[in-house]
Short mmCIF file of C-alpha atoms in Angstrom, two decimals:
data_model
loop_
_atom_site.label_atom_id
_atom_site.label_comp_id
_atom_site.label_asym_id
_atom_site.label_seq_id
_atom_site.Cartn_x
_atom_site.Cartn_y
_atom_site.Cartn_z
CA MET A 1 93.13 110.41 107.19
CA LYS A 2 94.01 108.13 104.18
CA ASP A 3 96.65 109.11 101.73
CA VAL A 4 95.27 110.89 98.72
CA PRO A 5 97.26 110.78 95.40
CA ALA A 6 98.48 114.33 94.27
CA PRO A 7 96.69 115.52 91.09
CA LEU A 8 98.69 115.70 87.88
CA PRO A 9 100.68 119.10 87.11
CA THR A 10 98.79 121.18 84.67
CA VAL A 11 100.48 122.20 81.34
CA LEU A 12 99.02 124.84 78.84
CA LEU A 13 99.91 124.17 75.28
CA VAL A 14 99.58 127.15 72.86
CA ASP A 15 99.89 126.84 69.04
CA ASP A 16 97.74 128.00 66.17
CA GLU A 17 98.29 124.70 64.23
CA ALA A 18 95.75 121.93 65.42
CA HIS A 19 98.06 119.16 64.53
CA SER A 20 101.04 120.58 66.58
CA LEU A 21 98.69 120.78 69.50
CA ALA A 22 97.48 117.23 69.17
CA ALA A 23 101.02 115.96 68.91
CA MET A 24 102.13 117.79 71.98
CA ARG A 25 99.02 116.65 73.87
CA MET A 26 99.63 113.00 72.92
CA ALA A 27 103.28 113.15 74.17
CA LEU A 28 102.40 114.62 77.55
CA GLU A 29 98.86 113.50 78.52
CA ASP A 30 99.88 110.49 80.34
CA ASP A 31 101.88 112.64 83.04
CA PHE A 32 100.25 115.92 82.84
CA ASP A 33 96.70 117.39 82.79
CA CYS A 34 96.89 119.20 79.28
CA LEU A 35 95.06 122.46 78.35
CA ILE A 36 95.07 123.74 74.73
CA ALA A 37 94.73 127.12 73.19
CA ALA A 38 94.92 128.22 69.54
CA SER A 39 95.93 131.88 70.27
CA ALA A 40 97.38 134.05 72.90
CA ASP A 41 94.01 135.68 73.79
CA GLU A 42 92.55 132.01 74.38
CA ALA A 43 95.53 131.16 76.58
CA GLY A 44 95.16 134.26 78.63
CA GLY A 45 91.44 133.31 79.52
CA LEU A 46 92.67 129.86 80.54
CA MET A 47 95.49 131.29 82.70
CA GLU A 48 92.63 133.45 84.50
CA GLN A 49 90.68 130.39 85.30
CA GLN A 50 93.22 127.62 86.05
CA ASP A 51 96.17 126.97 88.18
CA ILE A 52 98.96 126.13 85.42
CA GLN A 53 102.48 125.17 86.25
CA VAL A 54 104.09 125.00 82.83
CA ILE A 55 103.44 126.70 79.37
CA PHE A 56 104.68 125.53 76.03
CA CYS A 57 104.09 128.29 73.49
CA ASP A 58 104.84 128.64 69.70
CA GLN A 59 106.66 131.68 68.68
CA ARG A 60 104.96 132.53 65.39
CA MET A 61 101.29 132.85 65.86
CA PRO A 62 98.64 135.42 64.49
CA GLY A 63 98.23 138.34 66.55
CA ARG A 64 100.53 138.35 69.55
CA SER A 65 103.75 136.41 69.29
CA GLY A 66 104.94 133.76 71.80
CA VAL A 67 107.50 136.25 73.26
CA GLU A 68 104.90 138.92 73.67
CA PHE A 69 102.50 136.54 75.39
CA LEU A 70 105.10 135.16 77.64
CA SER A 71 106.14 138.42 78.65
CA GLU A 72 102.69 139.14 79.93
CA VAL A 73 102.67 135.81 81.70
CA ARG A 74 105.89 136.71 83.44
CA ASP A 75 104.28 139.91 84.88
CA ARG A 76 100.97 138.42 85.92
CA TRP A 77 102.05 134.90 86.81
CA PRO A 78 105.65 134.88 87.51
CA GLU A 79 105.60 131.35 89.02
CA THR A 80 104.48 129.61 85.92
CA VAL A 81 107.49 128.11 83.96
CA ARG A 82 107.64 129.44 80.45
CA ILE A 83 108.90 127.34 77.40
CA ILE A 84 109.04 128.58 73.82
CA ILE A 85 108.89 126.56 70.75
CA THR A 86 110.23 127.86 67.33
CA GLY A 87 111.17 126.79 63.85
CA TYR A 88 113.70 129.53 63.68
CA THR A 89 117.13 129.07 65.24
CA GLU A 90 118.62 132.53 64.98
CA THR A 91 120.68 132.98 68.08
CA SER A 92 119.97 136.71 68.37
CA ASP A 93 116.24 136.14 68.37
CA MET A 94 116.31 133.51 71.05
CA ILE A 95 118.53 135.47 73.31
CA ALA A 96 116.19 138.44 73.09
CA ALA A 97 113.33 136.18 73.84
CA ILE A 98 114.90 134.78 76.86
CA ASN A 99 115.93 138.23 78.24
CA GLU A 100 112.53 139.76 77.40
CA ALA A 101 110.00 136.97 78.56
CA GLY A 102 112.16 135.18 81.25
CA ILE A 103 112.18 132.01 79.06
CA TYR A 104 113.20 128.94 81.08
CA GLN A 105 113.91 127.00 77.90
CA PHE A 106 113.25 126.97 74.11
CA LEU A 107 112.75 124.06 71.86
CA THR A 108 113.33 123.94 68.01
CA LYS A 109 111.08 122.16 65.51
CA PRO A 110 110.97 119.44 64.89
CA TRP A 111 111.11 118.18 68.48
CA HIS A 112 111.11 114.63 69.71
CA PRO A 113 108.33 113.46 71.96
CA ASP A 114 110.88 112.20 74.67
CA GLU A 115 112.52 115.70 74.42
CA LEU A 116 109.23 117.39 75.04
CA LEU A 117 108.33 115.20 78.03
CA MET A 118 111.68 115.62 79.70
CA ALA A 119 111.38 119.45 79.30
CA ALA A 120 107.83 119.41 80.91
CA LYS A 121 109.03 117.21 83.75
CA ASN A 122 111.97 119.38 84.45
CA ALA A 123 109.75 122.67 84.41
CA ALA A 124 107.20 121.03 86.68
CA ASP A 125 109.86 120.17 89.06
CA LEU A 126 111.17 123.65 88.89
CA PHE A 127 107.70 125.03 89.53
CA ARG A 128 107.41 122.81 92.70
CA LEU A 129 110.83 123.60 93.96
CA THR A 130 110.28 127.37 93.66
CA ARG A 131 106.91 127.18 95.59
CA ASP A 132 108.61 125.06 98.24
CA HIS A 133 111.53 127.54 98.42
CA ASP A 134 109.20 130.47 98.85
CA ARG A 135 107.25 128.78 101.56
CA LEU A 136 110.57 127.72 103.42
CA SER A 137 111.81 131.17 102.97
CA LEU A 138 108.73 132.67 104.71
CA GLU A 139 109.01 129.95 107.56
CA MET A 140 112.63 130.87 108.16
CA ARG A 141 111.92 134.58 108.52
CA LEU A 142 109.42 133.83 111.21
CA LEU A 143 111.56 131.31 113.19
CA ASN A 144 113.04 134.34 115.25
CA ARG A 145 110.29 133.65 117.82
CA THR A 146 108.94 130.41 118.97
CA ALA A 147 105.80 129.02 117.45
CA GLU A 148 103.70 129.60 120.76
CA SER A 149 104.85 133.14 121.30
CA LYS A 150 104.31 133.93 117.59
CA LEU A 151 100.76 132.54 117.67
CA GLU A 152 99.80 134.43 120.83
CA HIS A 153 101.01 137.63 119.38
CA ARG A 154 98.98 137.16 116.31
CA ARG A 155 95.92 136.23 118.41
CA LYS A 156 96.38 139.28 120.64
CA ALA A 157 96.40 141.55 117.48
CA LEU A 158 93.40 139.98 116.14
CA ARG A 159 91.52 140.30 119.33
CA GLU A 160 91.93 144.01 119.32
CA GLY A 161 89.67 144.38 116.38
CA LEU A 162 91.48 143.66 113.03
CA GLY A 163 88.75 142.76 110.56
CA PHE A 164 85.63 143.73 112.45
CA GLU A 165 85.62 147.46 111.73
CA ASN A 166 83.29 146.90 108.90
CA VAL A 167 80.45 145.44 110.93
CA LEU A 168 78.47 148.64 111.64
CA ARG A 169 76.78 149.11 115.10
CA ALA A 170 76.02 151.50 117.77
CA PRO A 171 78.13 151.84 120.97
CA ASN A 172 75.65 149.80 123.09
CA SER A 173 74.61 147.46 120.44
CA PRO A 174 73.72 143.76 121.00
CA MET A 175 76.10 142.93 118.30
CA ASN A 176 79.07 143.84 120.47
CA ALA A 177 78.75 140.66 122.49
CA VAL A 178 78.56 138.64 119.14
CA ILE A 179 81.57 140.40 117.68
CA ALA A 180 83.54 139.67 120.91
CA GLN A 181 82.82 136.01 120.32
CA ALA A 182 83.61 136.15 116.78
CA ARG A 183 86.99 137.69 117.44
CA GLN A 184 87.91 134.64 119.68
CA PHE A 185 86.59 132.14 117.08
CA ALA A 186 88.53 134.01 114.21
CA SER A 187 91.98 133.36 115.67
CA PHE A 188 91.35 129.73 115.95
CA ASP A 189 91.39 127.72 112.75
CA VAL A 190 87.97 125.86 113.15
CA PRO A 191 84.87 125.66 111.24
CA VAL A 192 82.29 128.22 112.23
CA LEU A 193 78.40 128.22 112.14
CA LEU A 194 76.62 131.52 111.61
CA GLN A 195 72.78 131.42 112.29
CA GLY A 196 70.34 134.23 111.67
CA GLU A 197 67.42 135.41 109.68
CA PRO A 198 68.20 136.51 105.87
CA GLY A 199 69.71 139.92 105.80
CA THR A 200 71.36 139.90 109.31
CA GLY A 201 74.80 140.25 107.90
CA LYS A 202 76.19 136.81 108.02
CA THR A 203 78.35 137.38 104.93
CA ASP A 204 79.89 140.48 106.52
CA MET A 205 80.60 138.67 109.71
CA ALA A 206 82.15 135.85 107.82
CA ARG A 207 84.24 138.19 105.87
CA ALA A 208 85.26 139.99 109.07
CA MET A 209 86.29 136.67 110.75
CA HIS A 210 88.51 135.75 107.67
CA TYR A 211 90.43 139.08 107.76
CA GLY A 212 90.71 138.70 111.46
CA SER A 213 92.22 135.11 111.09
CA LEU A 214 95.69 133.74 110.24
CA ARG A 215 94.33 133.14 106.64
CA ALA A 216 93.77 136.96 106.08
CA ASP A 217 96.65 136.91 103.32
CA HIS A 218 94.59 134.18 101.29
CA PRO A 219 91.27 134.24 99.41
CA PHE A 220 87.88 134.82 100.94
CA LEU A 221 84.99 133.29 98.68
CA ALA A 222 81.26 133.38 99.52
CA HIS A 223 78.51 131.60 97.78
CA ASN A 224 74.81 131.43 98.64
CA CYS A 225 73.36 127.78 98.59
CA VAL A 226 69.72 128.85 98.60
CA GLY A 227 67.61 128.28 95.53
CA ALA A 228 70.62 126.56 93.64
CA GLU A 229 70.15 123.22 91.77
CA GLU A 230 71.88 120.39 93.35
CA GLU A 231 74.12 119.52 90.39
CA LEU A 232 74.99 123.09 89.56
CA LEU A 233 75.84 123.77 93.15
CA GLU A 234 77.96 120.56 93.43
CA LEU A 235 79.79 121.67 90.28
CA GLU A 236 80.44 125.15 91.66
CA LEU A 237 81.79 123.72 94.95
CA PHE A 238 83.77 120.67 93.94
CA GLY A 239 84.65 121.58 90.25
CA ALA A 240 84.79 118.93 87.44
CA ARG A 241 87.21 117.05 85.33
CA GLN A 242 87.20 117.61 81.51
CA GLY A 243 84.26 115.91 79.87
CA ALA A 244 82.27 115.40 83.16
CA MET A 245 79.70 117.84 82.01
CA PRO A 246 78.13 118.14 78.42
CA GLY A 247 80.31 120.48 76.32
CA GLN A 248 83.00 120.84 78.95
CA ARG A 249 86.43 120.97 77.27
CA THR A 250 88.67 121.88 80.05
CA ASN A 251 88.83 121.05 83.91
CA LYS A 252 86.73 123.39 86.13
CA ILE A 253 88.24 124.43 89.37
CA GLY A 254 85.66 124.54 92.27
CA LEU A 255 85.31 127.02 95.14
CA LEU A 256 87.06 124.57 97.45
CA GLN A 257 90.36 124.67 95.37
CA LYS A 258 90.10 128.37 94.66
CA ALA A 259 89.86 129.09 98.40
CA GLU A 260 92.92 126.88 99.23
CA ARG A 261 94.61 128.08 102.55
CA GLY A 262 91.85 130.79 102.66
CA THR A 263 88.15 130.89 103.76
CA LEU A 264 85.06 129.59 101.95
CA PHE A 265 81.71 130.98 103.34
CA LEU A 266 78.53 129.01 102.31
CA ASN A 267 75.30 130.73 103.23
CA GLY A 268 72.00 128.76 103.36
CA VAL A 269 73.39 125.38 104.31
CA ASP A 270 70.13 124.52 105.92
CA ALA A 271 68.69 124.24 102.23
CA LEU A 272 71.43 121.73 101.11
CA ALA A 273 70.45 118.26 99.86
CA PRO A 274 71.41 115.30 102.03
CA ARG A 275 74.11 114.15 99.54
CA LEU A 276 75.85 117.61 99.70
CA GLN A 277 75.52 117.64 103.59
CA LEU A 278 77.47 114.38 103.41
CA ALA A 279 80.08 115.80 101.15
CA LEU A 280 80.61 118.71 103.54
CA MET A 281 80.80 116.28 106.43
CA ARG A 282 83.64 114.46 104.65
CA ILE A 283 85.50 117.79 104.13
CA LEU A 284 85.38 118.63 107.71
CA SER A 285 86.22 115.17 109.07
CA GLU A 286 88.71 114.04 106.38
CA GLY A 287 89.72 117.20 104.49
CA VAL A 288 89.10 115.63 101.12
CA PHE A 289 86.52 115.95 98.20
CA ARG A 290 86.09 114.53 94.76
CA PRO A 291 85.46 116.71 91.73
CA LEU A 292 82.79 115.60 89.36
CA GLY A 293 84.03 112.94 86.99
CA ALA A 294 87.28 112.47 88.85
CA ARG A 295 88.53 109.06 90.25
CA GLU A 296 90.93 110.51 92.60
CA GLU A 297 89.97 112.57 95.75
CA ILE A 298 91.61 116.01 96.38
CA ALA A 299 92.83 117.33 99.73
CA THR A 300 91.62 120.90 100.73
CA ASN A 301 93.08 123.29 103.34
CA ALA A 302 90.21 125.79 102.99
CA ARG A 303 88.56 126.93 106.26
CA LEU A 304 84.68 126.59 106.17
CA ILE A 305 82.36 129.15 107.66
CA LEU A 306 78.69 128.04 107.10
CA GLY A 307 75.58 130.22 107.37
CA ALA A 308 72.03 129.01 108.23
CA HIS A 309 68.75 131.03 107.99
CA ARG A 310 66.92 128.53 110.24
CA ASP A 311 67.75 127.07 113.69
CA LEU A 312 69.71 123.89 112.81
CA ARG A 313 68.73 122.38 116.03
CA THR A 314 65.23 122.34 115.01
CA GLU A 315 66.34 120.98 111.52
CA VAL A 316 68.18 118.17 113.09
CA ALA A 317 65.23 117.22 115.41
CA GLU A 318 62.79 117.18 112.35
CA GLY A 319 65.34 114.95 110.24
CA ARG A 320 66.13 117.69 107.65
CA PHE A 321 69.68 118.16 108.60
CA ARG A 322 72.43 115.71 109.46
CA ALA A 323 73.24 115.52 113.22
CA ASP A 324 76.82 114.67 112.77
CA LEU A 325 77.35 117.80 110.52
CA PHE A 326 75.59 120.03 113.00
CA TYR A 327 77.76 118.79 116.01
CA ALA A 328 80.86 119.20 113.87
CA LEU A 329 79.95 122.85 113.45
CA SER A 330 78.55 123.48 116.96
CA VAL A 331 82.18 123.96 118.44
CA ALA A 332 81.99 127.59 117.11
CA GLU A 333 78.41 128.75 116.77
CA LEU A 334 77.17 132.41 116.53
CA ASP A 335 73.52 133.72 116.49
CA LEU A 336 73.09 137.00 114.65
CA PRO A 337 70.20 139.13 116.09
CA PRO A 338 67.73 140.50 113.78
CA LEU A 339 67.32 144.16 113.04
CA ARG A 340 64.22 144.56 115.27
CA GLY A 341 66.31 143.34 118.10
CA ARG A 342 68.98 146.03 117.62
CA PRO A 343 66.83 149.38 117.12
CA GLY A 344 69.66 151.58 118.26
CA ASP A 345 71.91 150.27 115.25
CA ILE A 346 69.28 151.42 112.60
CA SER A 347 70.18 155.10 112.50
CA VAL A 348 74.00 154.09 112.15
CA LEU A 349 73.13 151.79 109.41
CA ALA A 350 70.53 154.01 107.59
CA SER A 351 73.06 156.86 107.56
CA HIS A 352 75.77 154.77 106.25
CA MET A 353 73.73 153.25 103.57
CA LEU A 354 72.48 156.59 102.60
CA PHE A 355 75.97 158.10 101.92
CA GLU A 356 77.08 154.87 100.19
CA LEU A 357 74.10 155.02 97.87
CA SER A 358 74.60 158.76 97.38
CA ASP A 359 78.13 158.16 96.21
CA ALA A 360 77.08 155.32 93.96
CA HIS A 361 74.31 157.25 92.13
CA GLY A 362 75.89 160.66 92.13
CA LYS A 363 73.12 162.39 94.17
CA PRO A 364 74.62 164.39 96.95
CA VAL A 365 72.75 164.57 100.44
CA HIS A 366 73.38 165.74 103.86
CA GLY A 367 71.65 163.01 105.88
CA LEU A 368 68.41 161.84 107.35
CA ALA A 369 66.13 164.14 109.28
CA ASP A 370 65.64 163.09 113.03
CA ALA A 371 61.82 162.49 112.50
CA ALA A 372 62.68 160.18 109.70
CA LEU A 373 65.14 158.23 111.86
CA GLU A 374 62.32 157.93 114.48
CA PHE A 375 60.02 156.21 112.07
CA LEU A 376 62.78 153.84 110.83
CA GLU A 377 63.86 152.92 114.32
CA ARG A 378 60.12 152.11 115.32
CA TYR A 379 59.66 149.55 112.39
CA ASP A 380 60.40 146.02 112.91
CA TRP A 381 62.23 145.30 109.55
CA PRO A 382 61.30 141.70 108.81
CA GLY A 383 63.58 141.75 105.76
CA ASN A 384 66.50 143.17 108.02
CA ALA A 385 69.39 145.05 106.40
CA ARG A 386 68.24 144.20 102.86
CA GLU A 387 64.83 145.77 103.29
CA LEU A 388 66.34 148.78 105.06
CA ARG A 389 68.71 149.25 102.17
CA ASN A 390 65.85 149.10 99.64
CA GLU A 391 63.93 151.52 101.70
CA ILE A 392 66.97 154.11 101.88
CA THR A 393 67.32 153.72 98.19
CA ARG A 394 63.68 154.43 97.51
CA MET A 395 63.83 157.52 99.72
CA LEU A 396 67.08 158.79 97.85
CA ILE A 397 65.39 158.40 94.43
CA PHE A 398 62.36 160.54 95.46
CA ALA A 399 64.40 163.14 97.51
CA GLN A 400 64.02 166.71 96.54
CA ASP A 401 66.07 168.17 99.39
CA ALA A 402 69.58 167.57 100.81
CA VAL A 403 68.00 166.29 104.18
CA LEU A 404 65.62 163.36 103.70
CA GLY A 405 62.50 163.72 105.79
CA PRO A 406 59.86 161.25 106.93
CA GLU A 407 57.44 162.13 104.20
CA LEU A 408 59.72 159.98 101.86
CA ILE A 409 59.09 156.85 103.84
CA SER A 410 56.79 154.05 102.45
CA ARG A 411 53.27 154.28 103.86
CA HIS A 412 53.28 150.74 105.53
CA ILE A 413 56.36 151.81 107.57
CA LEU A 414 54.72 155.11 108.55
CA GLN A 415 51.52 153.29 109.74
CA ALA A 416 53.52 150.68 111.69
CA ALA A 417 54.60 152.81 114.51
CA PRO A 418 54.66 151.05 117.91
CA ALA A 419 51.76 151.37 120.23
CA GLU A 420 51.98 153.49 123.51
CA ASP A 421 52.83 150.31 125.37
CA GLY A 422 55.90 149.70 123.19
CA GLY A 423 54.56 146.73 121.45
CA ASP A 424 55.01 146.78 117.75
CA ARG A 425 51.45 146.85 116.23
CA ASN A 426 50.85 147.51 112.63
CA VAL A 427 47.55 147.69 110.88
CA ASP A 428 47.15 143.91 110.26
CA SER A 429 48.05 143.05 113.81
CA VAL A 430 45.29 145.45 114.99
CA LEU A 431 42.68 143.89 112.77
CA VAL A 432 43.33 140.32 114.28
CA GLY A 433 44.19 141.45 117.85
CA GLY A 434 42.12 141.81 120.90
CA GLY A 435 40.20 144.71 122.33
CA THR A 436 36.91 146.41 121.67
CA LEU A 437 35.76 147.49 118.22
CA ARG A 438 36.05 151.16 119.37
CA ASP A 439 39.57 150.57 120.77
CA ARG A 440 40.62 148.93 117.50
CA VAL A 441 39.04 151.52 115.14
CA GLU A 442 40.85 154.30 117.09
CA LEU A 443 44.22 152.68 116.81
CA ILE A 444 43.72 152.51 113.18
CA GLU A 445 42.40 155.88 112.88
CA LYS A 446 45.42 157.21 114.69
CA ARG A 447 47.85 155.42 112.33
CA VAL A 448 46.13 156.70 109.32
CA LEU A 449 46.15 160.33 110.82
CA ARG A 450 49.99 160.10 111.60
CA GLU A 451 50.87 158.51 108.19
CA THR A 452 48.79 160.98 106.26
CA LEU A 453 50.29 164.17 107.99
CA THR A 454 53.77 162.84 107.90
CA ARG A 455 53.60 162.15 104.06
CA LEU A 456 52.01 165.72 103.51
CA LYS A 457 54.63 167.34 105.70
CA TRP A 458 51.85 168.23 108.22
CA ASN A 459 49.95 170.38 105.88
CA LYS A 460 46.63 170.35 107.73
CA SER A 461 44.65 171.70 104.78
CA ARG A 462 45.78 169.06 102.34
CA ALA A 463 45.41 166.32 105.04
CA ALA A 464 41.80 167.35 105.80
CA ALA A 465 40.95 167.41 102.15
CA GLU A 466 42.35 164.05 101.55
CA LEU A 467 40.74 162.42 104.61
CA GLY A 468 37.39 164.15 103.90
CA LEU A 469 37.54 166.13 107.10
CA SER A 470 37.05 169.78 107.84
CA ARG A 471 39.76 171.66 109.36
CA VAL A 472 37.98 171.90 112.73
CA GLY A 473 37.30 168.07 112.58
CA LEU A 474 40.95 167.27 111.87
CA ARG A 475 42.08 169.66 114.72
CA ALA A 476 39.63 167.86 117.11
CA LYS A 477 41.02 164.39 116.19
CA LEU A 478 44.63 165.66 116.59
CA ASP A 479 43.88 166.96 120.06
CA ARG A 480 42.07 163.65 120.88
CA TYR A 481 45.07 161.54 119.99
CA CYS A 482 47.60 164.00 121.19
CA LEU A 483 49.39 164.06 117.71
CA ALA A 484 51.64 167.02 117.17
CA PRO A 485 54.02 167.86 114.33
CA PRO A 486 57.73 167.46 114.89
CA ALA A 487 59.81 170.51 115.54
CA SER A 488 61.24 170.40 112.07
CA ALA A 489 57.71 170.43 110.37
CA PRO A 490 57.15 173.73 108.48
CA ALA A 491 54.68 175.98 110.03
CA GLU A 492 51.47 176.21 108.03
CA GLU A 493 49.77 179.52 107.29
CA GLU A 494 46.34 179.79 108.66
#
C-alpha cells in the first residue's frame, strides 16, 4: 500500500467579528483546515459534525461568552484543545476562565500572526500526543496476556453469542446455522457479504456481527444504496472538501470517516454504479479513498459489511457486478433465508412485533390468537419481515379486543392458505394452474368460504347473507369441504 499524506489538522475559529475571523484564517490556512463560526451556537453545530482538534474562541460575544462555550466543549469533547482570545487582560478573569473551562492557553488582542500559528501548532501537537497517550495506555493495560491468548479469549466470548441475541428465531429455526457462521465471521476482521431478499434482516445481522466483533466499542453505521443517486451516494460515503459542491462552506465528513475503527454496512450494493464498485474495490484492496474535491487520498480503518438483494454470482455472470469485488467479498458470505423458508419463526417475530408496536402506540394488548398465528404461518410473505410488520401494525390499529383474532388479518392473506398437499396456492396461482375447471372452481370456493367466515368470526348467518346463500346451503358447503370453526370461535345461537 502506498504512503498516503496525513490530512491537515482541523481548527475551529469562533468570533462575532468577520474581520477577526478573516485575519485568523489567513494566518492559519496554510497549515490547518480552518472552520469558522460567528457565534457559540454555530460553533456547537460544527462540533457535532466535524472532528476538531483545536478551538480559538473570542471571549466577548453576543449570547454565550467564550468561557461559557468552552466549558461546554470541555464536558462534551474533552480531547479538543481550547484557546481563548480576549482584549481584556484582567488577571482574575483569566484565572477564572482557565479554571472554569480548562483553557490550554489565552491570547490577548492584538495578536501577531506568528504567535497565533505557534499556538495552533502546539495545541495540535498536544491533541495528537493526548490521543497517542490514551491509545498506549490502553495497550499497556492489555499486555498482561500475550496477543494470541487475548485474541482467542475474546473470540471464545464472542462465539458464545455476544451480539446475536437480537436476531429473533425459534429454537429449530434455519437461522441457527446462519448465525453460527456469522459468529465465526464476526470475530475475524474481514469484509462480509450478506445476501438475501429485501426484508430478510440483513441490517440486524450486520449490527449483530459488529457488536460481536473486536470493533464493538466503535461506531456501527448503516446506509441503503438502493435508489440513491450516484453523486449523492458518493458524497455520503466519501465526504467532500469545502467548495466541492455548490453552496458547501465546510468540509463534509463521509460515512467511511465516521465509521473509523468501527463497521460500515452498505445494503443494496448490487445496485451500485460501476464507478462506485471500483471505489469500494480500492477500499478493500488498498484501504484508501478520495473525498470529493480532494487531491489527497485518506486511509480508512472501517470494516465493510455489504448487503445484496440479488445473487451476486448471477450479477457477475451477466456483467452487472465486478468479479474482483465479488471475489474480495466471497471469503465471508452469508445467505439469509426468506420468511417463507422459516415458517416456525413467524409466530416469534409476529408476537415480538406486536408488543413492540403496542408500546410505541400506547395500545395495550395480550397477544395473538392461535387461529391468527395459523393463518400468518401459512402465508408465504413475499415482502418478508417488512410485510409482516405492516400486517401486525394494521391488525393492531383495528383491534377491539386484547387478543388479536384472525378476523383482523387482510383478506389476501386469509385466502392464501396452503392447499391440502402442503403447497402454497393462492387465488392467482389457482387461476393459472393446472387441473379441471371443477377442481379449480372448488379450490377458489373453499378459499372464499374460509376467508369470509374467518373475517365474520364464524357468524354463519352473516356469512350466508354476504355470500347469497341460505343457511342450509352454507352448511352443506361447509360439510363438503370439511370446514369447521376453530375452538376459539364464539358459538352462534341457532
